[in-house]
Amino acid sequence: MKAAVTSAIQLGAGLALAAVAPLAAAQGTTQFDPIARSPFVHCAFYRQYEIDPATGDRLLVEGRSDSLMHYQRGSDNNVRSIDTRRAGARDAQLVRGKKYLHYIERSGSMFVVTTIYACLERDAQGNCINYGAVNARHFDARVLRDPDAVYEELQASAEPGFCDHSFLNLQEALRTPSQ
């Protein structure tokens, strides 16, 4: 997985976001159904890129992230988040924008927002198993009304990263509601 994640994220944040945002907009948020249904979502975020000495490409190297986020959906569809930057679990909400999927956590007047913007890697059956994501911490309350617009304005200052479902629950996440 390390090679796949590393190669999928070799593009710079601006270039990667610019390249996939139109694709995400065209597909709507239905492309994020598997991760939205997953009971466990894991994310890694980076403050800066490492540089590949052979190519000069910017890399996000698995295992060397600056922070990790874990989202757990309960049977009542409430979401809890755990962040390696703070002690304890917090309530979060899962919000489907018109283009992107957002996990929004409120911490006083600050918002901690993970935005999932595209699929980075698919398995042999074509199911997305790794998603491009950014994590932003800000005070813009508009995120509760229009998280897509806030993401698009703040994406350049957000920390790049990626998210995946728990592989223990991947089959559950890929099932349609009627199964």
Short mmCIF file of N, CA and C in Angstrom, two decimals:
data_model
loop_
_atom_site.label_atom_id
_atom_site.label_comp_id
_atom_site.label_asym_id
_atom_site.label_seq_id
_atom_site.Cartn_x
_atom_site.Cartn_y
_atom_site.Cartn_z
N MET A 1 0.83 -1.18 0.00
CA MET A 1 0.00 0.00 0.00
C MET A 1 0.87 1.25 0.00
N LYS A 2 2.03 1.21 0.68
CA LYS A 2 2.89 2.39 0.78
C LYS A 2 3.24 2.92 -0.60
N ALA A 3 3.63 2.03 -1.51
CA ALA A 3 4.01 2.48 -2.85
C ALA A 3 2.82 3.09 -3.57
N ALA A 4 1.65 2.47 -3.42
CA ALA A 4 0.47 2.99 -4.11
C ALA A 4 0.08 4.35 -3.54
N VAL A 5 0.10 4.48 -2.22
CA VAL A 5 -0.26 5.75 -1.61
C VAL A 5 0.76 6.81 -1.98
N THR A 6 2.05 6.46 -1.88
CA THR A 6 3.09 7.41 -2.20
C THR A 6 2.98 7.86 -3.65
N SER A 7 2.79 6.93 -4.58
CA SER A 7 2.72 7.33 -5.99
C SER A 7 1.44 8.09 -6.28
N ALA A 8 0.36 7.76 -5.59
CA ALA A 8 -0.90 8.46 -5.84
C ALA A 8 -0.87 9.88 -5.33
N ILE A 9 0.00 10.16 -4.37
CA ILE A 9 0.02 11.48 -3.75
C ILE A 9 1.26 12.27 -4.14
N GLN A 10 1.97 11.85 -5.15
CA GLN A 10 3.21 12.52 -5.51
C GLN A 10 2.99 13.92 -6.07
N LEU A 11 1.84 14.19 -6.59
CA LEU A 11 1.58 15.53 -7.10
C LEU A 11 1.56 16.52 -5.96
N GLY A 12 1.89 17.75 -6.25
CA GLY A 12 1.84 18.80 -5.23
C GLY A 12 0.41 19.06 -4.82
N ALA A 13 0.21 19.64 -3.63
CA ALA A 13 -1.14 19.86 -3.12
C ALA A 13 -1.96 20.71 -4.07
N GLY A 14 -1.43 21.81 -4.53
CA GLY A 14 -2.18 22.68 -5.43
C GLY A 14 -2.53 21.98 -6.73
N LEU A 15 -1.56 21.31 -7.33
CA LEU A 15 -1.79 20.60 -8.58
C LEU A 15 -2.75 19.46 -8.38
N ALA A 16 -2.57 18.69 -7.32
CA ALA A 16 -3.45 17.55 -7.07
C ALA A 16 -4.87 18.01 -6.83
N LEU A 17 -5.05 19.04 -6.02
CA LEU A 17 -6.39 19.52 -5.74
C LEU A 17 -7.03 20.11 -6.98
N ALA A 18 -6.27 20.84 -7.75
CA ALA A 18 -6.82 21.44 -8.96
C ALA A 18 -7.21 20.38 -9.97
N ALA A 19 -6.44 19.30 -10.03
CA ALA A 19 -6.70 18.25 -11.02
C ALA A 19 -7.92 17.42 -10.66
N VAL A 20 -8.17 17.17 -9.38
CA VAL A 20 -9.25 16.28 -9.02
C VAL A 20 -10.54 17.00 -8.66
N ALA A 21 -10.49 18.26 -8.31
CA ALA A 21 -11.71 18.96 -7.92
C ALA A 21 -12.77 18.96 -9.01
N PRO A 22 -12.43 19.21 -10.30
CA PRO A 22 -13.47 19.14 -11.32
C PRO A 22 -14.06 17.74 -11.45
N LEU A 23 -13.25 16.70 -11.30
CA LEU A 23 -13.74 15.34 -11.36
C LEU A 23 -14.72 15.08 -10.24
N ALA A 24 -14.38 15.51 -9.04
CA ALA A 24 -15.27 15.33 -7.90
C ALA A 24 -16.58 16.06 -8.13
N ALA A 25 -16.51 17.25 -8.67
CA ALA A 25 -17.73 18.02 -8.93
C ALA A 25 -18.62 17.32 -9.94
N ALA A 26 -18.02 16.72 -10.95
CA ALA A 26 -18.80 16.05 -11.98
C ALA A 26 -19.49 14.81 -11.43
N GLN A 27 -18.86 14.09 -10.52
CA GLN A 27 -19.43 12.87 -9.99
C GLN A 27 -20.35 13.12 -8.80
N GLY A 28 -20.32 14.30 -8.22
CA GLY A 28 -21.11 14.56 -7.04
C GLY A 28 -20.56 13.78 -5.85
N THR A 29 -21.30 13.79 -4.76
CA THR A 29 -20.78 13.13 -3.57
C THR A 29 -21.11 11.64 -3.52
N THR A 30 -21.79 11.10 -4.52
CA THR A 30 -22.08 9.67 -4.50
C THR A 30 -20.81 8.84 -4.57
N GLN A 31 -19.75 9.38 -5.14
CA GLN A 31 -18.49 8.65 -5.18
C GLN A 31 -17.94 8.39 -3.78
N PHE A 32 -18.43 9.12 -2.79
CA PHE A 32 -17.96 8.98 -1.42
C PHE A 32 -18.87 8.09 -0.58
N ASP A 33 -19.89 7.46 -1.17
CA ASP A 33 -20.81 6.62 -0.41
C ASP A 33 -20.11 5.54 0.41
N PRO A 34 -19.14 4.81 -0.16
CA PRO A 34 -18.51 3.75 0.66
C PRO A 34 -17.82 4.29 1.91
N ILE A 35 -17.11 5.38 1.81
CA ILE A 35 -16.43 5.90 2.99
C ILE A 35 -17.43 6.56 3.95
N ALA A 36 -18.48 7.14 3.42
CA ALA A 36 -19.51 7.75 4.28
C ALA A 36 -20.25 6.68 5.08
N ARG A 37 -20.42 5.49 4.51
CA ARG A 37 -21.11 4.40 5.21
C ARG A 37 -20.19 3.61 6.13
N SER A 38 -18.90 3.76 5.97
CA SER A 38 -17.96 2.97 6.77
C SER A 38 -18.05 3.36 8.25
N PRO A 39 -18.07 2.37 9.14
CA PRO A 39 -18.11 2.69 10.56
C PRO A 39 -16.77 3.23 11.09
N PHE A 40 -15.69 2.99 10.37
CA PHE A 40 -14.37 3.46 10.79
C PHE A 40 -13.65 4.09 9.62
N VAL A 41 -13.17 5.32 9.80
CA VAL A 41 -12.40 6.02 8.76
C VAL A 41 -11.11 6.50 9.41
N HIS A 42 -10.00 6.22 8.75
CA HIS A 42 -8.68 6.62 9.25
C HIS A 42 -8.07 7.61 8.28
N CYS A 43 -7.46 8.68 8.80
CA CYS A 43 -6.85 9.71 7.95
C CYS A 43 -5.46 10.08 8.50
N ALA A 44 -4.57 10.41 7.59
CA ALA A 44 -3.23 10.90 7.94
C ALA A 44 -3.01 12.23 7.24
N PHE A 45 -2.47 13.21 7.99
CA PHE A 45 -2.25 14.54 7.43
C PHE A 45 -0.81 14.99 7.66
N TYR A 46 -0.34 15.84 6.77
CA TYR A 46 1.06 16.25 6.73
C TYR A 46 1.15 17.77 6.72
N ARG A 47 2.08 18.31 7.48
CA ARG A 47 2.30 19.75 7.45
C ARG A 47 3.11 20.16 6.23
N GLN A 48 3.97 19.28 5.79
CA GLN A 48 4.75 19.58 4.60
C GLN A 48 5.13 18.28 3.90
N TYR A 49 5.51 18.43 2.67
CA TYR A 49 5.89 17.28 1.85
C TYR A 49 7.36 16.93 2.06
N GLU A 50 7.66 15.66 1.84
CA GLU A 50 9.05 15.25 1.69
C GLU A 50 9.35 15.31 0.20
N ILE A 51 10.62 15.41 -0.14
CA ILE A 51 11.01 15.49 -1.55
C ILE A 51 11.70 14.18 -1.95
N ASP A 52 11.23 13.60 -3.05
CA ASP A 52 11.86 12.39 -3.59
C ASP A 52 13.20 12.80 -4.19
N PRO A 53 14.33 12.29 -3.66
CA PRO A 53 15.64 12.70 -4.17
C PRO A 53 15.87 12.31 -5.63
N ALA A 54 15.23 11.25 -6.09
CA ALA A 54 15.43 10.79 -7.46
C ALA A 54 14.69 11.66 -8.48
N THR A 55 13.49 12.10 -8.12
CA THR A 55 12.67 12.81 -9.11
C THR A 55 12.41 14.27 -8.76
N GLY A 56 12.55 14.62 -7.48
CA GLY A 56 12.20 15.97 -7.05
C GLY A 56 10.72 16.13 -6.78
N ASP A 57 9.93 15.05 -6.96
CA ASP A 57 8.49 15.11 -6.70
C ASP A 57 8.23 15.29 -5.21
N ARG A 58 7.13 15.95 -4.90
CA ARG A 58 6.71 16.08 -3.52
C ARG A 58 5.96 14.80 -3.12
N LEU A 59 6.24 14.28 -1.91
CA LEU A 59 5.67 13.02 -1.45
C LEU A 59 5.02 13.16 -0.07
N LEU A 60 3.96 12.40 0.12
CA LEU A 60 3.40 12.20 1.45
C LEU A 60 3.71 10.74 1.77
N VAL A 61 4.61 10.51 2.68
CA VAL A 61 5.09 9.16 2.95
C VAL A 61 4.29 8.56 4.10
N GLU A 62 3.66 7.41 3.82
CA GLU A 62 2.87 6.73 4.82
C GLU A 62 3.75 6.41 6.03
N GLY A 63 3.21 6.66 7.20
CA GLY A 63 3.94 6.41 8.43
C GLY A 63 4.71 7.61 8.95
N ARG A 64 4.76 8.69 8.18
CA ARG A 64 5.49 9.89 8.60
C ARG A 64 4.59 11.11 8.68
N SER A 65 3.34 10.88 8.95
CA SER A 65 2.39 12.00 9.01
C SER A 65 2.60 12.82 10.28
N ASP A 66 2.09 14.05 10.25
CA ASP A 66 2.16 14.93 11.41
C ASP A 66 0.97 14.74 12.34
N SER A 67 -0.13 14.26 11.80
CA SER A 67 -1.30 14.00 12.64
C SER A 67 -2.14 12.89 12.03
N LEU A 68 -2.88 12.23 12.88
CA LEU A 68 -3.81 11.19 12.47
C LEU A 68 -5.19 11.54 13.00
N MET A 69 -6.20 11.22 12.21
CA MET A 69 -7.59 11.40 12.64
C MET A 69 -8.29 10.07 12.46
N HIS A 70 -9.16 9.74 13.38
CA HIS A 70 -9.96 8.53 13.30
C HIS A 70 -11.41 8.94 13.53
N TYR A 71 -12.29 8.52 12.63
CA TYR A 71 -13.71 8.80 12.78
C TYR A 71 -14.43 7.48 12.96
N GLN A 72 -15.31 7.43 13.95
CA GLN A 72 -16.05 6.22 14.23
C GLN A 72 -17.54 6.56 14.25
N ARG A 73 -18.29 5.85 13.41
CA ARG A 73 -19.73 6.05 13.33
C ARG A 73 -20.41 5.00 14.20
N GLY A 74 -21.27 5.44 15.09
CA GLY A 74 -21.99 4.51 15.96
C GLY A 74 -23.24 3.98 15.29
N SER A 75 -23.92 3.08 15.97
CA SER A 75 -25.14 2.48 15.41
C SER A 75 -26.24 3.51 15.23
N ASP A 76 -26.18 4.61 15.97
CA ASP A 76 -27.16 5.69 15.83
C ASP A 76 -26.72 6.75 14.82
N ASN A 77 -25.65 6.46 14.05
CA ASN A 77 -25.08 7.33 13.03
C ASN A 77 -24.41 8.57 13.60
N ASN A 78 -24.25 8.66 14.91
CA ASN A 78 -23.43 9.74 15.48
C ASN A 78 -21.98 9.43 15.16
N VAL A 79 -21.19 10.48 14.98
CA VAL A 79 -19.78 10.31 14.64
C VAL A 79 -18.93 10.84 15.79
N ARG A 80 -17.90 10.09 16.14
CA ARG A 80 -16.92 10.52 17.14
C ARG A 80 -15.57 10.62 16.44
N SER A 81 -14.78 11.61 16.81
CA SER A 81 -13.45 11.76 16.22
C SER A 81 -12.38 11.68 17.30
N ILE A 82 -11.26 11.12 16.90
CA ILE A 82 -10.08 11.07 17.76
C ILE A 82 -8.94 11.66 16.93
N ASP A 83 -8.23 12.60 17.53
CA ASP A 83 -7.18 13.35 16.85
C ASP A 83 -5.90 13.18 17.66
N THR A 84 -4.79 12.86 17.03
CA THR A 84 -3.54 12.68 17.76
C THR A 84 -3.01 13.99 18.33
N ARG A 85 -3.60 15.11 17.96
CA ARG A 85 -3.15 16.40 18.49
C ARG A 85 -3.84 16.79 19.79
N ARG A 86 -4.88 16.03 20.17
CA ARG A 86 -5.62 16.35 21.38
C ARG A 86 -6.03 15.06 22.08
N ALA A 87 -6.18 15.13 23.39
CA ALA A 87 -6.62 13.97 24.16
C ALA A 87 -8.13 13.83 24.08
N GLY A 88 -8.60 12.60 24.05
CA GLY A 88 -10.02 12.32 24.13
C GLY A 88 -10.74 12.33 22.79
N ALA A 89 -11.94 11.78 22.80
CA ALA A 89 -12.80 11.74 21.62
C ALA A 89 -13.76 12.92 21.65
N ARG A 90 -14.16 13.36 20.47
CA ARG A 90 -15.07 14.49 20.34
C ARG A 90 -16.20 14.14 19.38
N ASP A 91 -17.33 14.82 19.52
CA ASP A 91 -18.42 14.66 18.57
C ASP A 91 -18.07 15.36 17.27
N ALA A 92 -18.47 14.76 16.17
CA ALA A 92 -18.28 15.35 14.85
C ALA A 92 -19.54 15.08 14.05
N GLN A 93 -19.65 15.75 12.94
CA GLN A 93 -20.77 15.47 12.05
C GLN A 93 -20.26 15.22 10.66
N LEU A 94 -20.93 14.34 9.97
CA LEU A 94 -20.60 14.02 8.58
C LEU A 94 -21.55 14.81 7.70
N VAL A 95 -20.98 15.66 6.83
CA VAL A 95 -21.79 16.53 5.98
C VAL A 95 -21.43 16.27 4.52
N ARG A 96 -22.44 15.98 3.71
CA ARG A 96 -22.24 15.84 2.27
C ARG A 96 -22.47 17.19 1.63
N GLY A 97 -21.41 17.74 1.05
CA GLY A 97 -21.58 18.96 0.28
C GLY A 97 -22.05 18.58 -1.12
N LYS A 98 -22.14 19.54 -1.99
CA LYS A 98 -22.52 19.25 -3.39
C LYS A 98 -21.39 18.57 -4.13
N LYS A 99 -20.13 18.83 -3.71
CA LYS A 99 -18.97 18.28 -4.40
C LYS A 99 -18.11 17.37 -3.52
N TYR A 100 -18.10 17.61 -2.22
CA TYR A 100 -17.13 16.95 -1.34
C TYR A 100 -17.83 16.41 -0.09
N LEU A 101 -17.11 15.57 0.63
CA LEU A 101 -17.59 15.00 1.88
C LEU A 101 -16.77 15.62 3.01
N HIS A 102 -17.44 16.03 4.09
CA HIS A 102 -16.76 16.74 5.17
C HIS A 102 -17.08 16.11 6.52
N TYR A 103 -16.06 15.93 7.33
CA TYR A 103 -16.23 15.62 8.75
C TYR A 103 -15.95 16.93 9.48
N ILE A 104 -16.93 17.42 10.22
CA ILE A 104 -16.80 18.71 10.89
C ILE A 104 -16.90 18.51 12.40
N GLU A 105 -15.89 18.99 13.09
CA GLU A 105 -15.86 18.92 14.54
C GLU A 105 -15.77 20.35 15.06
N ARG A 106 -16.57 20.63 16.04
CA ARG A 106 -16.56 21.96 16.63
C ARG A 106 -15.81 21.91 17.95
N SER A 107 -14.88 22.83 18.13
CA SER A 107 -14.10 22.90 19.36
C SER A 107 -14.12 24.36 19.83
N GLY A 108 -15.10 24.70 20.64
CA GLY A 108 -15.32 26.10 21.01
C GLY A 108 -15.75 26.85 19.76
N SER A 109 -15.04 27.91 19.43
CA SER A 109 -15.37 28.66 18.21
C SER A 109 -14.53 28.20 17.02
N MET A 110 -13.67 27.21 17.23
CA MET A 110 -12.83 26.68 16.14
C MET A 110 -13.49 25.45 15.53
N PHE A 111 -13.24 25.27 14.25
CA PHE A 111 -13.72 24.10 13.52
C PHE A 111 -12.53 23.30 13.03
N VAL A 112 -12.59 21.99 13.24
CA VAL A 112 -11.60 21.07 12.71
C VAL A 112 -12.33 20.29 11.62
N VAL A 113 -11.90 20.48 10.37
CA VAL A 113 -12.65 19.94 9.24
C VAL A 113 -11.74 19.07 8.38
N THR A 114 -12.19 17.84 8.18
CA THR A 114 -11.54 16.95 7.22
C THR A 114 -12.44 16.91 5.99
N THR A 115 -11.89 17.29 4.85
CA THR A 115 -12.64 17.27 3.60
C THR A 115 -12.05 16.19 2.71
N ILE A 116 -12.91 15.30 2.25
CA ILE A 116 -12.52 14.25 1.32
C ILE A 116 -12.93 14.74 -0.07
N TYR A 117 -11.95 14.84 -0.98
CA TYR A 117 -12.23 15.48 -2.26
C TYR A 117 -12.12 14.57 -3.47
N ALA A 118 -11.51 13.38 -3.38
CA ALA A 118 -11.38 12.53 -4.56
C ALA A 118 -10.93 11.13 -4.17
N CYS A 119 -11.11 10.21 -5.09
CA CYS A 119 -10.59 8.86 -4.93
C CYS A 119 -9.17 8.84 -5.50
N LEU A 120 -8.22 8.31 -4.72
CA LEU A 120 -6.82 8.23 -5.16
C LEU A 120 -6.45 6.84 -5.66
N GLU A 121 -7.09 5.81 -5.09
CA GLU A 121 -6.69 4.45 -5.42
C GLU A 121 -7.91 3.53 -5.39
N ARG A 122 -7.98 2.65 -6.39
CA ARG A 122 -9.09 1.69 -6.48
C ARG A 122 -8.55 0.27 -6.40
N ASP A 123 -9.40 -0.64 -5.91
CA ASP A 123 -9.01 -2.05 -5.89
C ASP A 123 -9.31 -2.68 -7.25
N ALA A 124 -9.07 -3.98 -7.37
CA ALA A 124 -9.25 -4.68 -8.66
C ALA A 124 -10.70 -4.64 -9.13
N GLN A 125 -11.66 -4.50 -8.21
CA GLN A 125 -13.08 -4.44 -8.59
C GLN A 125 -13.54 -3.02 -8.90
N GLY A 126 -12.65 -2.06 -8.76
CA GLY A 126 -13.00 -0.67 -9.06
C GLY A 126 -13.53 0.12 -7.88
N ASN A 127 -13.50 -0.48 -6.68
CA ASN A 127 -13.96 0.22 -5.48
C ASN A 127 -12.86 1.11 -4.95
N CYS A 128 -13.21 2.32 -4.57
CA CYS A 128 -12.22 3.23 -4.02
C CYS A 128 -11.79 2.75 -2.64
N ILE A 129 -10.48 2.69 -2.43
CA ILE A 129 -9.96 2.25 -1.13
C ILE A 129 -9.08 3.31 -0.48
N ASN A 130 -8.78 4.38 -1.20
CA ASN A 130 -7.93 5.44 -0.65
C ASN A 130 -8.41 6.78 -1.23
N TYR A 131 -8.67 7.72 -0.36
CA TYR A 131 -9.25 9.00 -0.76
C TYR A 131 -8.30 10.16 -0.45
N GLY A 132 -8.25 11.13 -1.34
CA GLY A 132 -7.52 12.36 -1.08
C GLY A 132 -8.30 13.21 -0.10
N ALA A 133 -7.59 13.80 0.85
CA ALA A 133 -8.26 14.58 1.89
C ALA A 133 -7.36 15.71 2.35
N VAL A 134 -7.96 16.71 2.95
CA VAL A 134 -7.22 17.79 3.61
C VAL A 134 -7.84 18.01 4.97
N ASN A 135 -7.05 18.54 5.89
CA ASN A 135 -7.52 18.86 7.22
C ASN A 135 -7.25 20.34 7.46
N ALA A 136 -8.30 21.05 7.85
CA ALA A 136 -8.18 22.49 8.11
C ALA A 136 -8.71 22.79 9.50
N ARG A 137 -8.07 23.72 10.15
CA ARG A 137 -8.51 24.22 11.45
C ARG A 137 -8.71 25.71 11.28
N HIS A 138 -9.94 26.16 11.52
CA HIS A 138 -10.26 27.57 11.27
C HIS A 138 -11.44 28.01 12.11
N PHE A 139 -11.81 29.28 11.97
CA PHE A 139 -12.89 29.88 12.74
C PHE A 139 -14.04 30.34 11.85
N ASP A 140 -14.14 29.82 10.64
CA ASP A 140 -15.14 30.25 9.68
C ASP A 140 -16.44 29.46 9.87
N ALA A 141 -17.41 30.04 10.55
CA ALA A 141 -18.67 29.36 10.87
C ALA A 141 -19.51 29.07 9.62
N ARG A 142 -19.17 29.66 8.48
CA ARG A 142 -19.88 29.33 7.23
C ARG A 142 -19.76 27.86 6.89
N VAL A 143 -18.77 27.18 7.48
CA VAL A 143 -18.56 25.76 7.20
C VAL A 143 -19.80 24.93 7.55
N LEU A 144 -20.62 25.43 8.46
CA LEU A 144 -21.84 24.71 8.82
C LEU A 144 -22.93 24.87 7.77
N ARG A 145 -22.89 25.95 6.98
CA ARG A 145 -23.88 26.20 5.93
C ARG A 145 -23.40 25.79 4.55
N ASP A 146 -22.13 26.04 4.25
CA ASP A 146 -21.60 25.77 2.91
C ASP A 146 -20.15 25.27 3.02
N PRO A 147 -19.97 24.04 3.47
CA PRO A 147 -18.61 23.54 3.68
C PRO A 147 -17.79 23.46 2.39
N ASP A 148 -18.44 23.22 1.25
CA ASP A 148 -17.70 23.17 -0.02
C ASP A 148 -17.02 24.50 -0.32
N ALA A 149 -17.74 25.61 -0.13
CA ALA A 149 -17.17 26.94 -0.41
C ALA A 149 -16.01 27.25 0.53
N VAL A 150 -16.16 26.91 1.80
CA VAL A 150 -15.08 27.16 2.76
C VAL A 150 -13.87 26.32 2.40
N TYR A 151 -14.08 25.05 2.03
CA TYR A 151 -12.97 24.20 1.60
C TYR A 151 -12.24 24.81 0.40
N GLU A 152 -13.00 25.24 -0.60
CA GLU A 152 -12.37 25.78 -1.80
C GLU A 152 -11.56 27.05 -1.50
N GLU A 153 -12.01 27.84 -0.53
CA GLU A 153 -11.27 29.05 -0.16
C GLU A 153 -10.02 28.74 0.66
N LEU A 154 -10.09 27.70 1.49
CA LEU A 154 -9.00 27.44 2.44
C LEU A 154 -8.11 26.25 2.06
N GLN A 155 -8.37 25.60 0.93
CA GLN A 155 -7.64 24.38 0.60
C GLN A 155 -6.13 24.59 0.49
N ALA A 156 -5.69 25.75 0.05
CA ALA A 156 -4.26 25.99 -0.10
C ALA A 156 -3.54 26.03 1.25
N SER A 157 -4.24 26.41 2.31
CA SER A 157 -3.60 26.47 3.62
C SER A 157 -3.90 25.24 4.49
N ALA A 158 -4.69 24.31 3.97
CA ALA A 158 -5.02 23.09 4.72
C ALA A 158 -3.87 22.08 4.60
N GLU A 159 -3.85 21.14 5.54
CA GLU A 159 -2.83 20.10 5.52
C GLU A 159 -3.27 18.96 4.60
N PRO A 160 -2.46 18.61 3.61
CA PRO A 160 -2.83 17.53 2.70
C PRO A 160 -2.70 16.16 3.37
N GLY A 161 -3.43 15.20 2.84
CA GLY A 161 -3.34 13.85 3.37
C GLY A 161 -4.24 12.90 2.62
N PHE A 162 -4.58 11.80 3.27
CA PHE A 162 -5.44 10.80 2.67
C PHE A 162 -6.21 10.07 3.76
N CYS A 163 -7.35 9.48 3.36
CA CYS A 163 -8.19 8.72 4.28
C CYS A 163 -8.53 7.38 3.64
N ASP A 164 -8.81 6.41 4.50
CA ASP A 164 -9.32 5.12 4.01
C ASP A 164 -10.30 4.57 5.03
N HIS A 165 -11.09 3.56 4.59
CA HIS A 165 -11.98 2.89 5.53
C HIS A 165 -11.16 1.86 6.28
N SER A 166 -11.69 1.45 7.38
CA SER A 166 -11.07 0.34 8.08
C SER A 166 -11.20 -0.88 7.19
N PHE A 167 -10.12 -1.57 6.95
CA PHE A 167 -10.18 -2.73 6.08
C PHE A 167 -10.97 -3.86 6.74
N LEU A 168 -11.14 -3.83 8.05
CA LEU A 168 -11.99 -4.82 8.72
C LEU A 168 -13.44 -4.64 8.33
N ASN A 169 -13.82 -3.42 7.99
CA ASN A 169 -15.21 -3.13 7.67
C ASN A 169 -15.40 -2.72 6.21
N LEU A 170 -14.43 -3.00 5.36
CA LEU A 170 -14.52 -2.60 3.96
C LEU A 170 -15.71 -3.23 3.28
N GLN A 171 -15.95 -4.51 3.51
CA GLN A 171 -17.10 -5.17 2.87
C GLN A 171 -18.40 -4.52 3.31
N GLU A 172 -18.52 -4.21 4.59
CA GLU A 172 -19.72 -3.55 5.07
C GLU A 172 -19.91 -2.19 4.41
N ALA A 173 -18.85 -1.44 4.27
CA ALA A 173 -18.93 -0.10 3.69
C ALA A 173 -19.30 -0.15 2.23
N LEU A 174 -18.91 -1.21 1.52
CA LEU A 174 -19.19 -1.29 0.09
C LEU A 174 -20.58 -1.84 -0.22
N ARG A 175 -21.25 -2.40 0.76
CA ARG A 175 -22.60 -2.93 0.54
C ARG A 175 -23.56 -1.80 0.29
N THR A 176 -24.53 -2.05 -0.56
CA THR A 176 -25.58 -1.07 -0.75
C THR A 176 -26.57 -1.23 0.41
N PRO A 177 -27.35 -0.21 0.72
CA PRO A 177 -28.28 -0.29 1.85
C PRO A 177 -29.26 -1.47 1.75
N SER A 178 -29.58 -1.95 0.55
CA SER A 178 -30.56 -3.03 0.41
C SER A 178 -29.94 -4.41 0.65
N GLN A 179 -28.61 -4.50 0.81
CA GLN A 179 -27.98 -5.82 1.00
C GLN A 179 -28.03 -6.26 2.43
#
